Coordinates of C-alpha atoms (C1' of nucleotides) in Angstrom, one line a residue:
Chain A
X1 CA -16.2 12.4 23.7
X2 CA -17.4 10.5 20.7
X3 CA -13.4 9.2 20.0
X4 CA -13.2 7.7 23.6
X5 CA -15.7 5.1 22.3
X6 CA -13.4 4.2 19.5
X7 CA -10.9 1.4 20.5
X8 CA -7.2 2.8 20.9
X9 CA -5.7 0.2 18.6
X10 CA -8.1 1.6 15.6
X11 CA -7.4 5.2 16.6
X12 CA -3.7 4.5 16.7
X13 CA -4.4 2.8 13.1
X14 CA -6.4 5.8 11.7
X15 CA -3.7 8.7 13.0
X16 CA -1.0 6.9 12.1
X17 CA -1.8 6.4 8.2
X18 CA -2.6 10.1 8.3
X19 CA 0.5 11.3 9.5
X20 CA 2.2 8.6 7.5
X21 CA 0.4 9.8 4.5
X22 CA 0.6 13.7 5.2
X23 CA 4.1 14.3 6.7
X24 CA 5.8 10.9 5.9
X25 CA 7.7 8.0 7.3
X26 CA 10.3 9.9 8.8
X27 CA 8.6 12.4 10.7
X28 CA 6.7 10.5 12.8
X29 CA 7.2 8.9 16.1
X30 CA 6.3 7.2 18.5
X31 CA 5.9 10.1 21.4
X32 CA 3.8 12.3 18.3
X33 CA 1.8 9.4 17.0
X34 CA 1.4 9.1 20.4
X35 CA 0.5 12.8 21.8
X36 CA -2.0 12.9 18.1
X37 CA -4.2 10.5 20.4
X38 CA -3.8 11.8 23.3
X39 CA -2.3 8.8 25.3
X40 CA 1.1 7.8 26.5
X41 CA 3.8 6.9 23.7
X42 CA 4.3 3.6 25.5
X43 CA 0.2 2.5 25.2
X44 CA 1.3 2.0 21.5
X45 CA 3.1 -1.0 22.8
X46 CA 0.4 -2.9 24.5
X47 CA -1.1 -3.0 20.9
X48 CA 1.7 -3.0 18.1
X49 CA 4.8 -5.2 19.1
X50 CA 7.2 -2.2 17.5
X51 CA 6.8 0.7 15.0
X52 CA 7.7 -2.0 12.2
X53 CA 4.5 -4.2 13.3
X54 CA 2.8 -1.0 13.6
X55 CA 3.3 0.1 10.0
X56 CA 3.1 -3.2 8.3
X57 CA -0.4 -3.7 9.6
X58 CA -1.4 -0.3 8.7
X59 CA -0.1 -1.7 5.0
X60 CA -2.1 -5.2 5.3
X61 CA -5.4 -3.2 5.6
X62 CA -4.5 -1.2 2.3
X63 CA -3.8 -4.5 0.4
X64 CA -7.0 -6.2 1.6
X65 CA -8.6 -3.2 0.4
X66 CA -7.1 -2.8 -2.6
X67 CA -8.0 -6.8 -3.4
X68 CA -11.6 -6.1 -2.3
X69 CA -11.9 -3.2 -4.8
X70 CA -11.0 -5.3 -7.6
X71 CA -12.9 -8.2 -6.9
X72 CA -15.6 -6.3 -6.6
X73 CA -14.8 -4.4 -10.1
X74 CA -14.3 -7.9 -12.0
X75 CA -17.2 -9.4 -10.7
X76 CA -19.4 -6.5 -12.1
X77 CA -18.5 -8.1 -15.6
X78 CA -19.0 -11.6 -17.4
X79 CA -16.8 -10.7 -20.4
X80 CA -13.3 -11.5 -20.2
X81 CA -12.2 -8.6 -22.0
X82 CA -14.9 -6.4 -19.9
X83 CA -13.2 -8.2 -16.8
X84 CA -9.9 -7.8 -17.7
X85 CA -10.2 -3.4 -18.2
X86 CA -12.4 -3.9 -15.3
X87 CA -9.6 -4.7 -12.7
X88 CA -7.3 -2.9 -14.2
X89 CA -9.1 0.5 -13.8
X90 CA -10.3 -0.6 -10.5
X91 CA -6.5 -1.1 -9.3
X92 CA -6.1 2.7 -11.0
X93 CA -9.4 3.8 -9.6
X94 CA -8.7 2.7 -6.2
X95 CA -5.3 4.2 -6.3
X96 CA -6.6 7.7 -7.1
X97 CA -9.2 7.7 -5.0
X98 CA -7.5 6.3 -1.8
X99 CA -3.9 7.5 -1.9
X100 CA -3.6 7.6 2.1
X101 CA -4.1 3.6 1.5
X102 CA -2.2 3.1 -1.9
X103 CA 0.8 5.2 -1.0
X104 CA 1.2 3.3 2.6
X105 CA 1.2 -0.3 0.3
X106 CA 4.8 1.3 -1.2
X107 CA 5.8 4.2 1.0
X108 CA 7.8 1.3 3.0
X109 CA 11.0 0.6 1.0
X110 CA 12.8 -2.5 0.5
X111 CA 14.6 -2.8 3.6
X112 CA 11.4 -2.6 6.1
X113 CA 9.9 -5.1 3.5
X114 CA 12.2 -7.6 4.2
X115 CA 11.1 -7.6 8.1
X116 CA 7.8 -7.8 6.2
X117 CA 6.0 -11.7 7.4
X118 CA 6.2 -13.7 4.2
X119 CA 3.2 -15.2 4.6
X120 CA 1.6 -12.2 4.5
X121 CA 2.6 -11.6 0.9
X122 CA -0.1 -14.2 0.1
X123 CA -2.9 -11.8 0.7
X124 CA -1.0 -9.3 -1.6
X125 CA -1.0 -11.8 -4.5
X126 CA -4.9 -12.0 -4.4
X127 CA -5.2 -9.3 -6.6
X128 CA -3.0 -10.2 -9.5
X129 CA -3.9 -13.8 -9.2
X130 CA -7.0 -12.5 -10.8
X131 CA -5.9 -11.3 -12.9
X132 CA -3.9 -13.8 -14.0
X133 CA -7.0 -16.4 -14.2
X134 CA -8.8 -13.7 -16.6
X135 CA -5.9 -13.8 -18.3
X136 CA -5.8 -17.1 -18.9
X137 CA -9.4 -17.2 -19.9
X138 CA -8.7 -14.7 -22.4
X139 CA -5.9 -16.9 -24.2
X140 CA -8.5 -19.9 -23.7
X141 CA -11.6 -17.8 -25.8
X142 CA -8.9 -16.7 -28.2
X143 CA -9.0 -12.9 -27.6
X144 CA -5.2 -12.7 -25.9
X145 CA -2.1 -14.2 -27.1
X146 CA -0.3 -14.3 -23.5
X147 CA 2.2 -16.8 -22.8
X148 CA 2.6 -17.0 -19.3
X149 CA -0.4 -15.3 -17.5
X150 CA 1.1 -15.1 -14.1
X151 CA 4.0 -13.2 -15.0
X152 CA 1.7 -11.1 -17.4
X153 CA -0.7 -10.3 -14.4
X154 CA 2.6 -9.5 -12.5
X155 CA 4.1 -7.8 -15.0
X156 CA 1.2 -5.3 -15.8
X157 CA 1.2 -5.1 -11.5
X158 CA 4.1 -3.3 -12.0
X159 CA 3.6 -1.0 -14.9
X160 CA 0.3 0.3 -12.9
X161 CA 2.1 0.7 -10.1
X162 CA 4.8 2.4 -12.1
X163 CA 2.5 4.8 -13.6
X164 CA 0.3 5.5 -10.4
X165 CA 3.7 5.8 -8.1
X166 CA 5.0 8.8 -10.5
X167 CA 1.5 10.7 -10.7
X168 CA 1.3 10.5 -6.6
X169 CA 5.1 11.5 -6.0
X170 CA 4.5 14.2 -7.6
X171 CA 7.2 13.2 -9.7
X172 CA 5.6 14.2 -12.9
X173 CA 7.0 16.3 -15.6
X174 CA 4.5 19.6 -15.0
X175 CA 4.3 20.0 -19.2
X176 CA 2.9 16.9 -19.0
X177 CA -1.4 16.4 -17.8
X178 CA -2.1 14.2 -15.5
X179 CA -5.6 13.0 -16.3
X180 CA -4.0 12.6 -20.0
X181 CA -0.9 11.1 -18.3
X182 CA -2.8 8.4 -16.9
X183 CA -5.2 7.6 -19.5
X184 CA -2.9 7.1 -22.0
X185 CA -0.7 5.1 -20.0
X186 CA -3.7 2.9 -19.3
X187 CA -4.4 2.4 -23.1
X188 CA -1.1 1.4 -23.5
X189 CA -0.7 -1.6 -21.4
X190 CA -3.5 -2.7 -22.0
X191 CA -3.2 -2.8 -26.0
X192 CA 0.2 -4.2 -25.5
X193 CA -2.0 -7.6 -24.8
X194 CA -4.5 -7.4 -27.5
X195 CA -2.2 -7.3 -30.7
X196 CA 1.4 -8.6 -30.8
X197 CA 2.5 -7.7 -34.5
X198 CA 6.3 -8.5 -35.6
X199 CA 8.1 -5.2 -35.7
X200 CA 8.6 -4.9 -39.5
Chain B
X1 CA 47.7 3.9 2.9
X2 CA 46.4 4.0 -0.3
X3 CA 42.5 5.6 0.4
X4 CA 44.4 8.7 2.3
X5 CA 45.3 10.0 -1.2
X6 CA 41.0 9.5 -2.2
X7 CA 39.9 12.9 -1.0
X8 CA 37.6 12.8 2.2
X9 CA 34.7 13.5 0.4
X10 CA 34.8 10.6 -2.2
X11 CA 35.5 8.8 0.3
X12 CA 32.0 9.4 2.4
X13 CA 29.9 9.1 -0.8
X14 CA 31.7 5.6 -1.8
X15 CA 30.8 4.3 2.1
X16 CA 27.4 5.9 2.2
X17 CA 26.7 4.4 -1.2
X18 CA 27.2 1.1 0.0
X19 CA 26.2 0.8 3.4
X20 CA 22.9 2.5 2.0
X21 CA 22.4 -0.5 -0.8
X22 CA 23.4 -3.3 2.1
X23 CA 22.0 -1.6 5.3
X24 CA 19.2 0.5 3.7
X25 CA 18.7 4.2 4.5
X26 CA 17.0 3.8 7.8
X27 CA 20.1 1.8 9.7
X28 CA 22.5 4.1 8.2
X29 CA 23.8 7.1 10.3
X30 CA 26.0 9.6 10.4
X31 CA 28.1 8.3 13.0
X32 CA 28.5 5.0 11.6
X33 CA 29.6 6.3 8.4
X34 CA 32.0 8.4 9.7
X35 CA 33.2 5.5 11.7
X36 CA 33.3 3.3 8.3
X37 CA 35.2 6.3 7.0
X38 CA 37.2 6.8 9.7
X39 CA 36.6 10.3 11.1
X40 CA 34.5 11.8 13.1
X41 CA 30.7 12.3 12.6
X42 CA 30.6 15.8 12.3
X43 CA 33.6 15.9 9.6
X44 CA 31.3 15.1 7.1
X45 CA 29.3 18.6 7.5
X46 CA 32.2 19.6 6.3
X47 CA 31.3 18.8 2.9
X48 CA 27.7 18.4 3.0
X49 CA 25.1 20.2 4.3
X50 CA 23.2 17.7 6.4
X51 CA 22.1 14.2 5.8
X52 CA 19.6 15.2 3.1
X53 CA 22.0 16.9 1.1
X54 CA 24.5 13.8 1.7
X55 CA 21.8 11.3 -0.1
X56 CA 20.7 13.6 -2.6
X57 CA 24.8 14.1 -3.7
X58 CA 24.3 10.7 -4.1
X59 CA 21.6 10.4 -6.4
X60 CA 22.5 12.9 -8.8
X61 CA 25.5 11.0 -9.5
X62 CA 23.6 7.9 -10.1
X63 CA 20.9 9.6 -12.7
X64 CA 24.4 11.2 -14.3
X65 CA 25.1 7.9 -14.9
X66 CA 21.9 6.4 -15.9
X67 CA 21.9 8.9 -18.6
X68 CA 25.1 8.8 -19.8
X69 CA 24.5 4.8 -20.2
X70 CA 21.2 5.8 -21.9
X71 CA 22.6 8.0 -24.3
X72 CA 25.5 6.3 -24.8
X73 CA 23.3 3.1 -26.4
X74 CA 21.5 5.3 -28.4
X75 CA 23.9 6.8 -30.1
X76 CA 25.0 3.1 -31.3
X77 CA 22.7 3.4 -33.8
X78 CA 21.2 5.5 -36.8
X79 CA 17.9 3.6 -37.3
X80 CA 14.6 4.9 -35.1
X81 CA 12.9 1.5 -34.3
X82 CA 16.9 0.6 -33.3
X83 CA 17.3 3.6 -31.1
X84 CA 14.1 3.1 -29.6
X85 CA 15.1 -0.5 -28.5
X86 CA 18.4 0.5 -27.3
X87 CA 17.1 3.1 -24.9
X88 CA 14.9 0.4 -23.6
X89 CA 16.8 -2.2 -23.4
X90 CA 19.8 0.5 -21.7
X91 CA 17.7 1.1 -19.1
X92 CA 17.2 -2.1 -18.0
X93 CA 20.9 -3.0 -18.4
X94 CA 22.3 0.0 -16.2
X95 CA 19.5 -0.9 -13.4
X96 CA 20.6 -4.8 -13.7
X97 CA 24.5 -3.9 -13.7
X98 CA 24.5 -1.4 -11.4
X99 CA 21.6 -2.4 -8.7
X100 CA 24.0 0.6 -6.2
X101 CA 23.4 3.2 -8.1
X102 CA 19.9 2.3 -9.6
X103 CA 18.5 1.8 -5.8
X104 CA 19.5 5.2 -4.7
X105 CA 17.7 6.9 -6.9
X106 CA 14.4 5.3 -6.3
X107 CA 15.4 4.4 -2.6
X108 CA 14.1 7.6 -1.1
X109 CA 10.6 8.0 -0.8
X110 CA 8.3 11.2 -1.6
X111 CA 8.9 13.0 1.5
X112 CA 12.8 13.1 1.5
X113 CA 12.2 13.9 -2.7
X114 CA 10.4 16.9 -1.9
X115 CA 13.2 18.2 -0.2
X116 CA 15.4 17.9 -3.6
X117 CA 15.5 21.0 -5.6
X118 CA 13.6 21.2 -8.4
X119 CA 16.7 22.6 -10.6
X120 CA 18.3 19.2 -10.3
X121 CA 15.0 17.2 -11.5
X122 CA 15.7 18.4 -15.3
X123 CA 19.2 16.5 -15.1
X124 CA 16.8 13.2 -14.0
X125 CA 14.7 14.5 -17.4
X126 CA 17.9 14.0 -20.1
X127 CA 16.6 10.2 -20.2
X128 CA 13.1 10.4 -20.9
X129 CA 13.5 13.5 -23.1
X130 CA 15.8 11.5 -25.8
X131 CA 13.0 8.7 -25.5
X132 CA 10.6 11.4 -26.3
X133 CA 12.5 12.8 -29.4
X134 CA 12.9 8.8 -30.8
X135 CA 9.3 8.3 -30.5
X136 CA 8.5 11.9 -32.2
X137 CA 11.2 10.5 -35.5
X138 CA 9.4 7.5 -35.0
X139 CA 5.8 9.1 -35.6
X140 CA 7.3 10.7 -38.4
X141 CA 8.5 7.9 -40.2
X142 CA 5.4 6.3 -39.7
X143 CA 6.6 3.3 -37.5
X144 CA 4.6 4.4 -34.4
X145 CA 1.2 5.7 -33.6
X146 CA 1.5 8.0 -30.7
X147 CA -0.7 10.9 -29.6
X148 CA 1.9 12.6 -27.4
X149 CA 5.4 11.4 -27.4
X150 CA 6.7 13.2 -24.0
X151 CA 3.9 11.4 -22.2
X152 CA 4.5 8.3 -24.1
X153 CA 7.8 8.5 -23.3
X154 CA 7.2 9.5 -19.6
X155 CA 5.1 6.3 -19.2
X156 CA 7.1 4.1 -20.9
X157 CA 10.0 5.5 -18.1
X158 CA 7.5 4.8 -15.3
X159 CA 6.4 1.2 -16.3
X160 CA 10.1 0.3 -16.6
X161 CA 10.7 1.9 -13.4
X162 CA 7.8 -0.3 -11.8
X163 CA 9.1 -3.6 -13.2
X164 CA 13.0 -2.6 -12.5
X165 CA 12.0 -2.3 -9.3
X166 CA 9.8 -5.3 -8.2
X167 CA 12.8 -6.9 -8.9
X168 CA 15.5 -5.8 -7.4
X169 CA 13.1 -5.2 -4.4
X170 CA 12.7 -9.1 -4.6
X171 CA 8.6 -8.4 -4.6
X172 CA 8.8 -11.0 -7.4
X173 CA 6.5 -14.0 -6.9
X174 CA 8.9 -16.9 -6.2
X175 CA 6.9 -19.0 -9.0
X176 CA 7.9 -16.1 -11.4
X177 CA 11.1 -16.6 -13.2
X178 CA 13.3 -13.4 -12.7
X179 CA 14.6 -13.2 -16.2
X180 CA 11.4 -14.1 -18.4
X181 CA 9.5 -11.5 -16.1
X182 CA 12.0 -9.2 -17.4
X183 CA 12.0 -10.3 -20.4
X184 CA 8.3 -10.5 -21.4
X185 CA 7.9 -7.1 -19.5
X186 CA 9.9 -5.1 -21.9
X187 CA 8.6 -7.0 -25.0
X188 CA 5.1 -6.1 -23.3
X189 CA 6.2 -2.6 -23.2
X190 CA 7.7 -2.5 -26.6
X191 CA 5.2 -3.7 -28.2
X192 CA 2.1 -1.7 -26.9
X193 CA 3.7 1.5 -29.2
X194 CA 3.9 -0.8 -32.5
X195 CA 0.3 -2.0 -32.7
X196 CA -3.0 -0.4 -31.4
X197 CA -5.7 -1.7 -33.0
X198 CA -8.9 -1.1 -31.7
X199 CA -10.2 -4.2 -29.1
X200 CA -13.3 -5.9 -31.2
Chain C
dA1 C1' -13.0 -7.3 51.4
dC2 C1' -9.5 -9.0 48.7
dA3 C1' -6.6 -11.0 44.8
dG4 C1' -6.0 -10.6 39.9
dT5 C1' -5.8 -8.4 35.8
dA6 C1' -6.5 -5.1 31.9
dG7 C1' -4.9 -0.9 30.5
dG8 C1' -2.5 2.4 31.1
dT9 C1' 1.6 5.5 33.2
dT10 C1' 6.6 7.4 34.2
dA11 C1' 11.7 7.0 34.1
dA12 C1' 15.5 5.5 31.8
dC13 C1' 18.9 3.7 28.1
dA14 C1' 21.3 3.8 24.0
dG15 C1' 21.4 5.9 19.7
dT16 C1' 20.0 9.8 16.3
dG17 C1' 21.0 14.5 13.4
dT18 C1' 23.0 18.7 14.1
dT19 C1' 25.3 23.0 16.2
dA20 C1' 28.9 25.6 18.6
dA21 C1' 33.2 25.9 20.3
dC22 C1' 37.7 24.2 20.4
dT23 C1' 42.2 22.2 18.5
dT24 C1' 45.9 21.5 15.5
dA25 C1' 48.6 21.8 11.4
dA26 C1' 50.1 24.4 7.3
dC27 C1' 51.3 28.5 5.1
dG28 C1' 52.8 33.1 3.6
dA29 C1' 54.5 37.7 5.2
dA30 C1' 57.2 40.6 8.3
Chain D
dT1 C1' 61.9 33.1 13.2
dT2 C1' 57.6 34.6 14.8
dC3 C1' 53.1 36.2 13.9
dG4 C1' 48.2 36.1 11.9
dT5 C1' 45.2 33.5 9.0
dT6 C1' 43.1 29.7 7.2
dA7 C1' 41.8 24.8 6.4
dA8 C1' 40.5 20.5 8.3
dG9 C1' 39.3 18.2 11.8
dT10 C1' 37.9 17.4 16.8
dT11 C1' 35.0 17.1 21.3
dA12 C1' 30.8 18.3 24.0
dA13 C1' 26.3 19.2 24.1
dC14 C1' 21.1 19.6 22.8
dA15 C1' 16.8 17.9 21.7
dC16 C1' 14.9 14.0 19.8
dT17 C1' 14.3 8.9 18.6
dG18 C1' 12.6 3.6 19.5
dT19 C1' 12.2 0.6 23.1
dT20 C1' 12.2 -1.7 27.9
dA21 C1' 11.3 -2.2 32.8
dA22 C1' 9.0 -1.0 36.6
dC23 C1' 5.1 1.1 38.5
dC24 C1' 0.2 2.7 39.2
dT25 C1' -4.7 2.3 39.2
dA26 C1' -9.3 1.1 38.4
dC27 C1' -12.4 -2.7 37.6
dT28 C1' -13.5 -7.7 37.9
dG29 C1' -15.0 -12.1 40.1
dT30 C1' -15.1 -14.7 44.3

DNA sequence: ACAGTAGGTTAACAGTGTTAACTTAACGAA
DNA sequence: TTCGTTAAGTTAACACTGTTAACCTACTGT
């Protein structure tokens, strides 16, 4: 067999975000991760210390991928402003074109988050931290008008995550077009940084 | 005792409610809510289906309420722009003031959301649908510029949604002061619908 | 040839959602 | 008053869950 020369702790990994992905958090378990392998549901303890240690590594790969995605997308760019769209339709981009990794980042909810290590939240602030420094680059060369850039960064975090979080739930009105969904909400946050006119 | 008069079944939505906000969904059971109650596990079939159905009671009440805050601010006022802020600024509000009831709705993920009939979504729709209408008088009046005002109104739900929850979720960057973020969040959003010029 | 170890296994425990069968109290009708 | 019916709850059981402890087994270095 080709999979035998595979490592177990990758193939757990790999069948794990697609069950995750394809029948959700609380239909898998141990014993069917497990049997999708083809070892003993115990074996998944000589490599993950629980199913929480299990999961939250599955998430750390996403985010390192997710940061790697948009580092690479800004660094295509000199521009600020070329930059700035850059990661933002890289974070969109990525999204929509890896939703078995995007969806794993939040299919976790609150409570397993807070078992989550803290330290590990570092790596998940790579990608907005970016974002934040173009930010401030952009407010430096005049083209912004951005108070603080950090929470900007974080705050447009969370209106992508918004947008992209309703499109892959499914949770979208069908009246409404997806592509056009997402395209405009795009536009939209990112005009809310380029002019900030007094509501006359 | 005073909770015998509260019928049985208010009385496992109240305990369910709360042990779901302070336990989170995956440590509550039906045993230990019945025991919180007082009865036995299998009284609460009596009144709800299964588990699903349980949580899903649950939420509907909480988007009732959402929307009857929503409404309720916009109706304070006669003037678009005024209305348009109100629904806004509602949102955020009910979510703040009532982190219980906010949480629930958003607290179960895709998979257990697929399971909630699709009837009960257009209840979860009132909101958005009165934003849409504002932004459509607003159009007309010439305040705002907006291609589509259902999806506008959609996306403004979503990037609300995705800052309400990063923090109550306590994702929030511990440099990042919780009430600017909100604050320059929902100026960020209000303003991307008053200005779109064209980036130079 | 033998001890040690890496990489698995099986058996068991306490807890889970859910169903079926049972009890018990209340009520109206004869 | 006694019967049948119904409502509201109970207990016992089933198949499944995450996790631990004890066991096996094949390969390694000496």
């Amino acid at each position: 067999m080709n999979t035998e020369e595979i490592p177990l702790r990758d193939r757990i990994l790999e069948t794990t975000r697609h069950m995750l992905f394809s029948d959700g958090y609380s239909s898998i378990s141990m014993r069917k991760i497990a049997n999708a392998v083809g070892v003993s549901a115990t074996s998944i303890y000589l490599y993950f210390e629980n199913k929480d240690h299990l999961v939250h590594t599955l998430i750390e790969e996403s985010v390192e991928d997710l940061s790697v995605a948009i580092e690479k997308g800004a660094a295509r760019y000199d521009d600020t402003i070329a930059r700035f769209e850059a990661i933002i339709h890289s974070y969109v981009d990525f999204a929509l074109q890896n939703p078995e990794k995007y969806q794993v980042i939040y299919m976790v909810q609150s409570e397993r988050m807070a078992r989550y290590p803290k330290e590990k939240f570092r790596k998940a602030r790579r990608g907005y931290t970016l974002l934040g420094s173009v930010l401030e680059q952009g407010v430096k060369e005049g083209h912004m008008e951005v108070d603080e850039p950090l929470i900007a960064a974080y705050s447009i975090w969370a209106q992508l995550h918004g947008v992209i979080s309703v499109v892959l739930n499914q949770r979208l009105d069908s009246r409404i077009d997806r592509e056009k969904f997402i395209e405009e909400s795009i536009e939209h946050i990112i005009q809310g940084f380029f002019a900030r006119i007094k509501i006359s």
